[in-house]
Coordinates of C-alpha atoms in Angstrom, one line a residue:
X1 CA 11.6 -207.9 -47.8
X2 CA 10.5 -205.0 -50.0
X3 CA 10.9 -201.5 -49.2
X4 CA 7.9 -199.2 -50.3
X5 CA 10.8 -196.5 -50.4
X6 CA 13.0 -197.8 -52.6
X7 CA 10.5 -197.9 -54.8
X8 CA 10.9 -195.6 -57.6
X9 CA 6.8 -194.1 -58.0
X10 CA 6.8 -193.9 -54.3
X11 CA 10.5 -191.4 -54.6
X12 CA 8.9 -189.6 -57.4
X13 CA 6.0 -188.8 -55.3
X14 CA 8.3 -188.2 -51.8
X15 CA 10.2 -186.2 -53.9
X16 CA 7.1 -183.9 -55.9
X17 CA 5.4 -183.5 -52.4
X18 CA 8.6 -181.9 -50.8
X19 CA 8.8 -179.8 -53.7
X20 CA 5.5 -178.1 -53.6
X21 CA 5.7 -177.6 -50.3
X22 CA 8.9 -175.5 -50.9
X23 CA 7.1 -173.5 -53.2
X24 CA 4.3 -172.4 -50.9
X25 CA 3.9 -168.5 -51.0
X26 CA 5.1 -166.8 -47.9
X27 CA 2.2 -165.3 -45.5
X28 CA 1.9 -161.9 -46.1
X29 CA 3.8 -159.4 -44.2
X30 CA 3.2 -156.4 -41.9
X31 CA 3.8 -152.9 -43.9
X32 CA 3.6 -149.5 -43.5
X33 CA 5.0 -146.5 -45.8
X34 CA 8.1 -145.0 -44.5
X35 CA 8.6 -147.4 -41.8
X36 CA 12.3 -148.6 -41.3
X37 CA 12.8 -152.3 -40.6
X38 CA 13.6 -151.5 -36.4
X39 CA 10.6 -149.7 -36.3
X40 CA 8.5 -152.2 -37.9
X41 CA 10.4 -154.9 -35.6
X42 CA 9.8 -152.9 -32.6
X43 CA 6.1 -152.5 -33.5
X44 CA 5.7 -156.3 -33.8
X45 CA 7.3 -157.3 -30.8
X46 CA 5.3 -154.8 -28.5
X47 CA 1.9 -156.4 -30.7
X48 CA 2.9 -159.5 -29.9
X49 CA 3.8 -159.3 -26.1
X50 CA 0.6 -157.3 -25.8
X51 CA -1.4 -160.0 -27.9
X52 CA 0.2 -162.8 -25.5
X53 CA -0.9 -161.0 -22.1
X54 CA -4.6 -160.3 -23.3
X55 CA -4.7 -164.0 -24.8
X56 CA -3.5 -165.3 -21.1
X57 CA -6.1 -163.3 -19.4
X58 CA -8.5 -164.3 -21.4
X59 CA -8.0 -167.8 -21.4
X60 CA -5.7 -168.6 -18.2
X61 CA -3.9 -171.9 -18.1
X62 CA -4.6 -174.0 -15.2
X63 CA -8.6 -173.2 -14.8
X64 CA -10.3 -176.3 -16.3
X65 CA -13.1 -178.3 -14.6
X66 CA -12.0 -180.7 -11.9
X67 CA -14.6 -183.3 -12.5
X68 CA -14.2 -184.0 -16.1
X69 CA -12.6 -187.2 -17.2
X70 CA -9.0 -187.5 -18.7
X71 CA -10.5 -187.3 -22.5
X72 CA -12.6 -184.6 -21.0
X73 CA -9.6 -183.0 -19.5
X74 CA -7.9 -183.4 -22.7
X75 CA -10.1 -181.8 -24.9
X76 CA -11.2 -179.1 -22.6
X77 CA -7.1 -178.2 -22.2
X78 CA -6.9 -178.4 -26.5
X79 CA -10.3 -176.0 -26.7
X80 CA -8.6 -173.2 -24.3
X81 CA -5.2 -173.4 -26.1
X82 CA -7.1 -173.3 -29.1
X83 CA -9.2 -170.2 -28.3
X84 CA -5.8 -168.5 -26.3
X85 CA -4.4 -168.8 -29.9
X86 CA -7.2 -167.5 -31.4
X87 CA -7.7 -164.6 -29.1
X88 CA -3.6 -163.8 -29.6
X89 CA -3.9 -163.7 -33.4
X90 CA -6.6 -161.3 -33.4
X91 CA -5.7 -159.2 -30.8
X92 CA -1.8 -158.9 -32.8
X93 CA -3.8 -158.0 -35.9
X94 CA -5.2 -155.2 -34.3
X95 CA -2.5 -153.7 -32.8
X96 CA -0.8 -153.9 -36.0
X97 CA -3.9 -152.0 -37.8
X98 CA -4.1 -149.7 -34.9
X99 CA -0.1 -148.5 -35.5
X100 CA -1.0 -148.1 -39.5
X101 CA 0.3 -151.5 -41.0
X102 CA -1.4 -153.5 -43.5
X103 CA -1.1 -157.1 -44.5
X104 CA 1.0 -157.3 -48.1
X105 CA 2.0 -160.7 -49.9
X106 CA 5.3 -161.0 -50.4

């Protein structure tokens, strides 16, 4: 029996694809002049806590539609935690804004 992976192409390509995915830029990060690195950690914390609790009453877990079908279900429960996430990421960016930061590549 042959083994694709002990294939020398295939390690080359195993191998070139782990690679480039180690040299993916960071996301860019939260700053603000003359903040120290507690504050800024405080600041994200309280924006994300704040972004969690406006994403879960926006989009409460449990409230989906009794009569759809178990695809139905499914997709309805991957839409909400889809637009929860959605709702939490934009409501963290503005927090951040609103306490001065910007976004800076590292």
């Amino acid at each position: 029996m042959h083994r694709i992976a002990n294939h020398p192409t295939c390690l080359l390509l195993i191998l070139s694809a782990g690679l480039a995915s180690c040299a993916t830029p960071a996301p860019p990060s939260w700053q603000k002049p003359g903040a120290s690195e507690s504050a800024v950690a405080r600041d994200t914390a309280e924006c994300h806590a704040t972004a969690e609790q406006e994403a879960e009453l926006r989009y409460p877990r449990g409230f989906t539609t009794p009569t759809l079908s178990a695809p139905g279900l499914a997709m309805s429960q991957q839409r909400d935690n889809t637009d929860r996430a959605n709702a939490a990421t934009a409501t963290f960016n503005t927090c951040m804004r609103e306490r001065g930061y910007v976004r800076e590549a590292k």
